[in-house]
CSV table of C-alpha atoms and ligand atoms in Angstrom, one decimal:
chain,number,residue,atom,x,y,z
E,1,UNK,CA,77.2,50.1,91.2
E,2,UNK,CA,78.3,49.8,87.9
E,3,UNK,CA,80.0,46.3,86.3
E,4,UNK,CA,82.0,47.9,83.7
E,5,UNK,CA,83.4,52.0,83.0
E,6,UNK,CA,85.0,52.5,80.2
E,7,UNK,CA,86.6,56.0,79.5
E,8,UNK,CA,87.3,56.9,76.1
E,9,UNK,CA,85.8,56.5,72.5
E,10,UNK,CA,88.7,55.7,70.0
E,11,UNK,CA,89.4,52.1,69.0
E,12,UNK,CA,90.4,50.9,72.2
E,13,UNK,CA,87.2,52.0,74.1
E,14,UNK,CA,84.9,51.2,71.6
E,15,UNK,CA,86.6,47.7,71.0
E,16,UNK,CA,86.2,47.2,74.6
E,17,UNK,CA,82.6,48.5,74.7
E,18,UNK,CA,81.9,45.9,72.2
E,19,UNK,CA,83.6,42.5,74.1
E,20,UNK,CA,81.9,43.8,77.2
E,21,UNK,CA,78.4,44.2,75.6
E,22,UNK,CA,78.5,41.1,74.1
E,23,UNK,CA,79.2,39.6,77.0
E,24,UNK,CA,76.4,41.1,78.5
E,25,UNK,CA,78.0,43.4,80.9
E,26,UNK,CA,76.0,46.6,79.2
E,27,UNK,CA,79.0,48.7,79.6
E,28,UNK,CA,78.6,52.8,80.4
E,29,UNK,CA,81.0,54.7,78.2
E,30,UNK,CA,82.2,58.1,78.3
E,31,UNK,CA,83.3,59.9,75.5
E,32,UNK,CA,85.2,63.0,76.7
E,33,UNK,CA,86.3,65.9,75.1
E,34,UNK,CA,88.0,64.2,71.6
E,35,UNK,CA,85.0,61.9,71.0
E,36,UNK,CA,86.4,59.1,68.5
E,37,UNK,CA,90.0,59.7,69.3
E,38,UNK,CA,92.7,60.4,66.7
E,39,UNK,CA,90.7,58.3,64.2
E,40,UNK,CA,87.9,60.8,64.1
E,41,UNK,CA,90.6,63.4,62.8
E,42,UNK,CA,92.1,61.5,60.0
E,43,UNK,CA,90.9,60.7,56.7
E,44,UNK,CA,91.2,57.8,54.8
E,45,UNK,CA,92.7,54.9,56.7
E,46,UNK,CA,93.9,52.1,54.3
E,47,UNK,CA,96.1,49.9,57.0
E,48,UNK,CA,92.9,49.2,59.0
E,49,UNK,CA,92.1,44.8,58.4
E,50,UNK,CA,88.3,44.0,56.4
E,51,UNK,CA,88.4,47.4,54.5
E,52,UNK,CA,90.1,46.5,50.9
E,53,UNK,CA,89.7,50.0,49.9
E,54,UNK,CA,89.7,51.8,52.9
E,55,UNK,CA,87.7,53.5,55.2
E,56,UNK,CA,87.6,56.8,56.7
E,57,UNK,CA,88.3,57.5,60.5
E,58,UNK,CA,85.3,58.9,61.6
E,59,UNK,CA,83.6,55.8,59.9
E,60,UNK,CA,85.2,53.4,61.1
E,61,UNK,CA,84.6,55.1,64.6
E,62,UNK,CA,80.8,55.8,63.9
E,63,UNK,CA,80.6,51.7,62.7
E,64,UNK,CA,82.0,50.3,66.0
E,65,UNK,CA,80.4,53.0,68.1
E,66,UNK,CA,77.0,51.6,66.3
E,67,UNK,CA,78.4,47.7,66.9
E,68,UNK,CA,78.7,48.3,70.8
E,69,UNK,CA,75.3,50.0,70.8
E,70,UNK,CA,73.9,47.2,69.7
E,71,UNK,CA,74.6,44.9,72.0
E,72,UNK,CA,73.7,47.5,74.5
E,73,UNK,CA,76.6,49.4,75.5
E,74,UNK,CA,75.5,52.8,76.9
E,75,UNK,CA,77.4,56.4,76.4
E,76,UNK,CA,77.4,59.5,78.1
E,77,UNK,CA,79.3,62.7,76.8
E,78,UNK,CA,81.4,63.4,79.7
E,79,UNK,CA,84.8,63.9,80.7
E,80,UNK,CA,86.2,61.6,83.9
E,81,UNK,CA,88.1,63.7,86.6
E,82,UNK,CA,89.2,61.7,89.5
E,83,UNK,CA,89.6,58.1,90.8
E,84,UNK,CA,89.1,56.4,93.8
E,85,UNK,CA,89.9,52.9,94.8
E,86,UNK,CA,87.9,51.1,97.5
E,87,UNK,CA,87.7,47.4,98.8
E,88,UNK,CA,85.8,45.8,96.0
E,89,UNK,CA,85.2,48.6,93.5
E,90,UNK,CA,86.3,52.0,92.0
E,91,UNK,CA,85.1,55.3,92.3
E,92,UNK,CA,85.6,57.6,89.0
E,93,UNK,CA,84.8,61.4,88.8
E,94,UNK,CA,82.3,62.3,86.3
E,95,UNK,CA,81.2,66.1,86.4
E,96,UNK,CA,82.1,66.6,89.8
E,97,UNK,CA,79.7,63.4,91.0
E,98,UNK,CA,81.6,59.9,92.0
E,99,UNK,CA,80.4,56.6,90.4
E,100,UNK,CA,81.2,53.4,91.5
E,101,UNK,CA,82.2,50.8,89.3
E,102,UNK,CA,83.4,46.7,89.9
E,103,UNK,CA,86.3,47.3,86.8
E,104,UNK,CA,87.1,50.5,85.2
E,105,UNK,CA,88.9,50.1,81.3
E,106,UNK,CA,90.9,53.2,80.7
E,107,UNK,CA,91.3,54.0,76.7
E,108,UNK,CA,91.5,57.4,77.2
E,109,UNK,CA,94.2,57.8,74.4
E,110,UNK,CA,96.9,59.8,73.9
E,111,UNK,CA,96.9,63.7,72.4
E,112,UNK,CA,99.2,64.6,69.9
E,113,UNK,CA,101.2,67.9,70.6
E,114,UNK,CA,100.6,70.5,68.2
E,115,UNK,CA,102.6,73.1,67.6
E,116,UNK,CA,99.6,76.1,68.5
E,117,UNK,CA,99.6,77.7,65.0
E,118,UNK,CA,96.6,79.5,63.7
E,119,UNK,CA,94.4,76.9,61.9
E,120,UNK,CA,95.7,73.9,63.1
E,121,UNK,CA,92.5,72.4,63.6
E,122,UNK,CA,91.0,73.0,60.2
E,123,UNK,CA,93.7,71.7,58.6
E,124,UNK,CA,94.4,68.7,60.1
E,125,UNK,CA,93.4,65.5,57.5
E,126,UNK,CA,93.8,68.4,54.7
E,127,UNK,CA,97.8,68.2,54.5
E,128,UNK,CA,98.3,68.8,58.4
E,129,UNK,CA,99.1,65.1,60.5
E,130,UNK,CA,100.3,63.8,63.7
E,131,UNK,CA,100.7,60.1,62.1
E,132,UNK,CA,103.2,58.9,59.0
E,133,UNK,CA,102.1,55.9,59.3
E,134,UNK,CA,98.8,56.7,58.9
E,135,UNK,CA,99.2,59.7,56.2
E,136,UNK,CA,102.1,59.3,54.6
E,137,UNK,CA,101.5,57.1,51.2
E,138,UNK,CA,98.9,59.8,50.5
E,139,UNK,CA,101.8,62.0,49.8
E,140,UNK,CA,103.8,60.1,47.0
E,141,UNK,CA,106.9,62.0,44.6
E,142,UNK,CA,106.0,65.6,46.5
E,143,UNK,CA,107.9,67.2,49.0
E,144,UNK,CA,106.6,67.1,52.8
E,145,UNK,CA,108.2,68.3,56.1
E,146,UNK,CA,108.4,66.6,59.6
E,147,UNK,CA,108.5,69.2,62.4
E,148,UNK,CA,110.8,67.8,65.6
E,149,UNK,CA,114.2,66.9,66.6
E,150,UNK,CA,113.2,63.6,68.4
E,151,UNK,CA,113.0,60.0,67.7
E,152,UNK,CA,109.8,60.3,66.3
E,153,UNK,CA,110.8,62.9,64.0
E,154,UNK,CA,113.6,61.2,62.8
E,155,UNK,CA,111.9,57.3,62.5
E,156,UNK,CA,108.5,59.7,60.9
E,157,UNK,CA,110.9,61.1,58.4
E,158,UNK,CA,112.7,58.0,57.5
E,159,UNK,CA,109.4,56.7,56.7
E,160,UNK,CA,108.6,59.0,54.7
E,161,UNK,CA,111.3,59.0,52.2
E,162,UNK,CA,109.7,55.9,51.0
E,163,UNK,CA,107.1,58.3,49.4
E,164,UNK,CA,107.7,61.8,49.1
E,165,UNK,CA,110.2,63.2,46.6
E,166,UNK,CA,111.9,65.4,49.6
E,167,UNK,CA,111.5,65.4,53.3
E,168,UNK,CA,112.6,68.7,54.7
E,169,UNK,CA,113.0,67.6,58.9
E,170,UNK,CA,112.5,71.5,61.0
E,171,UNK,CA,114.2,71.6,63.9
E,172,UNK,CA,113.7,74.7,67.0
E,173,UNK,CA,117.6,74.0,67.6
E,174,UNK,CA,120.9,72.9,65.7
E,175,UNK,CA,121.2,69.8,66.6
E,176,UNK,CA,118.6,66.3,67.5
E,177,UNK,CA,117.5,65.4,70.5
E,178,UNK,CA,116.9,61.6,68.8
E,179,UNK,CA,119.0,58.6,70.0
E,180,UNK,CA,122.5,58.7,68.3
E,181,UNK,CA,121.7,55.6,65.5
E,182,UNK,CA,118.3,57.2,65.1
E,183,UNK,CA,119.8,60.9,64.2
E,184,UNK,CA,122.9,59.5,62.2
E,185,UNK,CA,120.7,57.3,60.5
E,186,UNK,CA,118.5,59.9,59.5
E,187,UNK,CA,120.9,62.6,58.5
E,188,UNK,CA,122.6,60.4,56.2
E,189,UNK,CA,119.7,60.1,54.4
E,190,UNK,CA,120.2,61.9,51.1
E,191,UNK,CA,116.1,62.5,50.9
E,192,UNK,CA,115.8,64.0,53.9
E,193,UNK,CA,117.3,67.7,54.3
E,194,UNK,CA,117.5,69.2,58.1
E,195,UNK,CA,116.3,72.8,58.5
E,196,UNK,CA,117.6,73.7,61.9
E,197,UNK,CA,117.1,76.8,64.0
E,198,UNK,CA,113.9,76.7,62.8
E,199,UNK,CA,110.2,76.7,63.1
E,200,UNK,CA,107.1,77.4,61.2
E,201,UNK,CA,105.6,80.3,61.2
E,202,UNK,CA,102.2,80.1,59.3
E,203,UNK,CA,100.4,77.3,57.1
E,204,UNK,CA,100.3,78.3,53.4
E,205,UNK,CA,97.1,76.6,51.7
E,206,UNK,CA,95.8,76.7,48.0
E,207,UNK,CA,92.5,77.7,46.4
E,208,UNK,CA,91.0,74.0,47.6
E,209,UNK,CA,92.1,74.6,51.5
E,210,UNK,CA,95.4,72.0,51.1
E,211,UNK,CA,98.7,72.6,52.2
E,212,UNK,CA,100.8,73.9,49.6
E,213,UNK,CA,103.7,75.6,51.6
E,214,UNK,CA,105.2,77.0,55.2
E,215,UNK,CA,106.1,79.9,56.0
E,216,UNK,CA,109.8,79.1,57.9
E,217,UNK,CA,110.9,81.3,60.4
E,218,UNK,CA,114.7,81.5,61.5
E,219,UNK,CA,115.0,81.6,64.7
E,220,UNK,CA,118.3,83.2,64.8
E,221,UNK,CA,117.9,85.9,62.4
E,222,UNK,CA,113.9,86.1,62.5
E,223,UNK,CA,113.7,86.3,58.6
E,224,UNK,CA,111.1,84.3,56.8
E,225,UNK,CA,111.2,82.1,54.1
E,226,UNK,CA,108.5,80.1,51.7
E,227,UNK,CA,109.0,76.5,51.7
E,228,UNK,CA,106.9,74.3,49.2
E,229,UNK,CA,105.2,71.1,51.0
E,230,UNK,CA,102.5,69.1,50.3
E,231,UNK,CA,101.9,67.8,54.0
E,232,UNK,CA,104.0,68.8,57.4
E,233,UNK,CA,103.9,65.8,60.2
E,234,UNK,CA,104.3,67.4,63.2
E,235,UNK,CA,106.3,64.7,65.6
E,236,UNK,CA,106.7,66.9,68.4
E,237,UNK,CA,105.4,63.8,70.9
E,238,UNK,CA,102.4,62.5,72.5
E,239,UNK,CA,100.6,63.4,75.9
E,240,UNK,CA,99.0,60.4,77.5
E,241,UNK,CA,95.7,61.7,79.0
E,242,UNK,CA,96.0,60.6,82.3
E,243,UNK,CA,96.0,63.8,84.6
E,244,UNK,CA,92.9,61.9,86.8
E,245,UNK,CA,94.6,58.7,87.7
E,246,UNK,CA,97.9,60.9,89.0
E,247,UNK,CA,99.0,59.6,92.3
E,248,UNK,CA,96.3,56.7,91.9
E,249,UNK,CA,97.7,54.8,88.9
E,250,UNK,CA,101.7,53.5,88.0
E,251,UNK,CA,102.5,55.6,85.1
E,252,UNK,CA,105.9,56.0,83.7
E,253,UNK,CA,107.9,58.8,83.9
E,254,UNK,CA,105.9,60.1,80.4
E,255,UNK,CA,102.7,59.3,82.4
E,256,UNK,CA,101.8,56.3,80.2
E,257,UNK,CA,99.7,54.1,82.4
E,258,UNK,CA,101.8,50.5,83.4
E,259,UNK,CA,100.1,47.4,82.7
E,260,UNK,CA,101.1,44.5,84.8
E,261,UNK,CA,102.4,41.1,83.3
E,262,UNK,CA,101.7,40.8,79.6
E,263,UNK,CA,97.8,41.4,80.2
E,264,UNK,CA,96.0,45.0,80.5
E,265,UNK,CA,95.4,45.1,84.4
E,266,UNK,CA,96.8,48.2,86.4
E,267,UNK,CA,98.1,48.2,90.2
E,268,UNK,CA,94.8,48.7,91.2
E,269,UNK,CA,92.8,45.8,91.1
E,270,UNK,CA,90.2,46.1,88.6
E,271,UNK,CA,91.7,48.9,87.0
E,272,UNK,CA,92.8,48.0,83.0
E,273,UNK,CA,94.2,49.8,80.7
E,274,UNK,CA,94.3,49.9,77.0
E,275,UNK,CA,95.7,51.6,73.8
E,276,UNK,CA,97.9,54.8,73.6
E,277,UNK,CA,97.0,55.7,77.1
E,278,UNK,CA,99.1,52.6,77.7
E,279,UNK,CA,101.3,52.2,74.8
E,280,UNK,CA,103.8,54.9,72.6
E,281,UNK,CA,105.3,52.2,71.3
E,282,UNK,CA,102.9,50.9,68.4
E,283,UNK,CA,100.3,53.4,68.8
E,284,UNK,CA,98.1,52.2,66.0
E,285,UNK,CA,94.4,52.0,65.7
E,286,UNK,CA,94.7,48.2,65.0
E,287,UNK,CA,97.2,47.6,68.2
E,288,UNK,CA,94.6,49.7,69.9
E,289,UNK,CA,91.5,47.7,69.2
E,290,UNK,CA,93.4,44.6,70.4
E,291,UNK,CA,93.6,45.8,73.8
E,292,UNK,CA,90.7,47.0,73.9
E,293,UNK,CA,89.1,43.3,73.2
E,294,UNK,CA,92.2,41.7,75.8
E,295,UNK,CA,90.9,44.9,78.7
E,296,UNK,CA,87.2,43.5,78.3
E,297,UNK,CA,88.2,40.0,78.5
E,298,UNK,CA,90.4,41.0,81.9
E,299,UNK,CA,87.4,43.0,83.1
E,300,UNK,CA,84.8,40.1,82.5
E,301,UNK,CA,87.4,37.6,84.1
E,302,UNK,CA,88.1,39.9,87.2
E,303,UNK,CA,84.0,39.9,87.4
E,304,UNK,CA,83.7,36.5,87.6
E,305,UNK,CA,86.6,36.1,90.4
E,306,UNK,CA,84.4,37.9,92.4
E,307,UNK,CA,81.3,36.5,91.6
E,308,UNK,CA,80.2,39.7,90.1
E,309,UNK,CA,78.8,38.8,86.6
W,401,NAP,P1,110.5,63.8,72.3
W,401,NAP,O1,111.7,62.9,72.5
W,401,NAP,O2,110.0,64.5,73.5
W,401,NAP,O3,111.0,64.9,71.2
W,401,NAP,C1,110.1,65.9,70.9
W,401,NAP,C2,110.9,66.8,69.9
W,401,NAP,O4,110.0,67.8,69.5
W,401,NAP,C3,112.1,67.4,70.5
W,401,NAP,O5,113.2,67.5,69.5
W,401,NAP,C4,111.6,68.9,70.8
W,401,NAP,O6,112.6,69.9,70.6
W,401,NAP,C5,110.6,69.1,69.7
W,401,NAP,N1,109.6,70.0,70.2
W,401,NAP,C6,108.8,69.9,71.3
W,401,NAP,N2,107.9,70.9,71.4
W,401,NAP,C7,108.1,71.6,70.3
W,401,NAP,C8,107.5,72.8,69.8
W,401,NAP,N3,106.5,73.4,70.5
W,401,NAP,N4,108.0,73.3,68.7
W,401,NAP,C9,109.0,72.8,68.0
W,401,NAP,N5,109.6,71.6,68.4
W,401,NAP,C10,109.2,71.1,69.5
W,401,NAP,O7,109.3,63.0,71.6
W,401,NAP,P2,109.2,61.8,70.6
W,401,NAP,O8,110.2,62.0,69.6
W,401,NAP,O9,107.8,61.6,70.3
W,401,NAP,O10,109.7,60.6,71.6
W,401,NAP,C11,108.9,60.3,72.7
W,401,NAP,C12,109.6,59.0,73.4
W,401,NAP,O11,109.3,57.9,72.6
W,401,NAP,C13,111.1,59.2,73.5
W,401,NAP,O12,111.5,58.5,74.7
W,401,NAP,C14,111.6,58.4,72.4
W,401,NAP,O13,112.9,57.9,72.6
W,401,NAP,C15,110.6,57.3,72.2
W,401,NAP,N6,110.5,56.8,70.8
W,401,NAP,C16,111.3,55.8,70.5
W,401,NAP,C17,111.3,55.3,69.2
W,401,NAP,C18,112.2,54.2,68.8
W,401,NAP,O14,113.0,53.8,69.6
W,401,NAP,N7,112.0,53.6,67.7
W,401,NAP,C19,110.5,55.9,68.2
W,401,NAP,C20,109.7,57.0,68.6
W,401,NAP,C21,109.7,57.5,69.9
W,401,NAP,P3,113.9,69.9,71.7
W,401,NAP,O15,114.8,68.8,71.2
W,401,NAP,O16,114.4,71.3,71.4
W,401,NAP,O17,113.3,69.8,73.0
């Protein structure tokens, strides 16, 4: 029987493998198949606290991974495939064998949809993003794109027009899916020009492997045309990973895991829940390690309820 499970490597799990090592819990962490979470794919991230002139993601990620090992936090490479709920523990899938556990801290994450072009991968951090909040001040007085028609498209674009001399927004249909003030608010803007009936087609890079253009393709005529960008954020929305915990776990109806009463606990006792798995809202890596630390610290008090410490 294990005290504490924790699922997932980006800022929340690792956050949480650190509070719960410390506290002397020797936490068993699995790190599934995005190791690191969406920090491990970005670049430099300047909004992070303690880093003046920045860090880069997979740094930051190999720093606290190396901080939880420290105080003894174990990892496994392994993905979690089922969970059970029992009288005083939990039961996770791991490889097809069950593991029981007194708490269980979900930080599994949240995968950004991408829109399944050639390359995608390799580009991504090199003028390819998920993230404006993240990316965008890399990408001052040049033109960029946003590809989506919701309200993530429209508040990633606004965003954007802070920095980049043009924001081209490419929509699949003629009109935005976005919530009326979001849409009006963003079509009003005269930096940002909508490109609708549209999609791209291919990434165009230069001699250094950076995004220099798209190739658009109109998807009522089918003719292509070469658009100059500098970076395209695709906002196309999230997907919480929480196929395992279906039918187990309250998820809304995006499958966001529900946490119960201003603290990290899910409706099975035990259960907590922490960063994007849990939250579209902030989605941050920052917002992320703070429930992280609150999950452990709802974990080690859930132990000690039960005289499990
Ligand atoms: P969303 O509402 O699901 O919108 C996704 C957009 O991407 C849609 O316009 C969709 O086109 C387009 N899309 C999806 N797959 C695509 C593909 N393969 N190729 C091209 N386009 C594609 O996602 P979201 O904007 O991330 O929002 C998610 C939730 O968070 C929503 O409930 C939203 O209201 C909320 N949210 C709220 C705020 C806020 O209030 N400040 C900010 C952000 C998000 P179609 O329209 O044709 O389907």
């Amino acid at each position: 029987m294990e005290k504490v499970i924790i699922l997932g490597t980006g800022c929340a799990g690792l956050t949480a493998a650190i509070y719960s090592a410390r506290a002397n819990l020797s936490p068993l962490v699995f790190e599934g198949h995005e190791p690191g979470g969406q920090l491990s794919t970005t670049t430099m991230v300047e909004n992070f606290p303690g880093f003046k002139e920045g860090i880069m993601g997979p740094e930051l990620i190999m720093n606290m991974k190396a901080q939880a090992e420290r105080f003894g936090a174990r990892f496994q490479y392994a993905d979690c495939t089922g969970l059970k709920k029992a009288d005083h523990h939990v039961s996770v899938q791991i490889e097809g064998k069950w593991m029981d556990t007194r708490t269980l801290i979900i930080a599994s994450g949240a995968s950004a949809k991408w829109l399944g072009i050639e390359r995608e991968r390799e580009l991504t951090g090199h003028g390819l993003t998920s993230c404006a909040t993240c990316d965008g001040a890399f990408y001052r007085n040049v033109p960029v794109c946003v590809v989506g028609g919701g309200d993530s498209a429209c508040e990633e674009a606004t965003f954007l027009t802070r920095f980049a001399s043009k924001v081209y927004l490419i929509h699949r249909r003629d009109s935005l899916r976005a919530s009326k003030i979001m849409a009006d608010r963003t079509l009003a803007n005269p930096k940002i020009e909508p490109i609708w009936n549209s999609t791209i087609a291919e990434y165009l890079t230069d001699a250094e492997g950076e995004m220099r253009a798209v190739k658009l393709r109109d998807l009522k005529t089918n003719a292509d045309r070469e658009t100059d960008v500098k970076c395209v954020f695709v906002a196309i929305g999230h997907t919480p990973n929480t196929a395992p915990f279906k039918g187990v776990l309250s998820m809304d109806e995006n499958g966001y895991l529900l946490q119960q009463g201003g603290t990290t606990a899910t409706n099975v006792p035990g259960v907590f829940a922490a960063g994007d798995v849990a939250d579209h809202r902030y989605r941050q890596a920052i917002t992320a390690s703070g429930q992280g630390c609150a999950a452990a610290l709802d974990a080690e008090r859930h132990l000690s309820e039960q005289g499990a410490e």
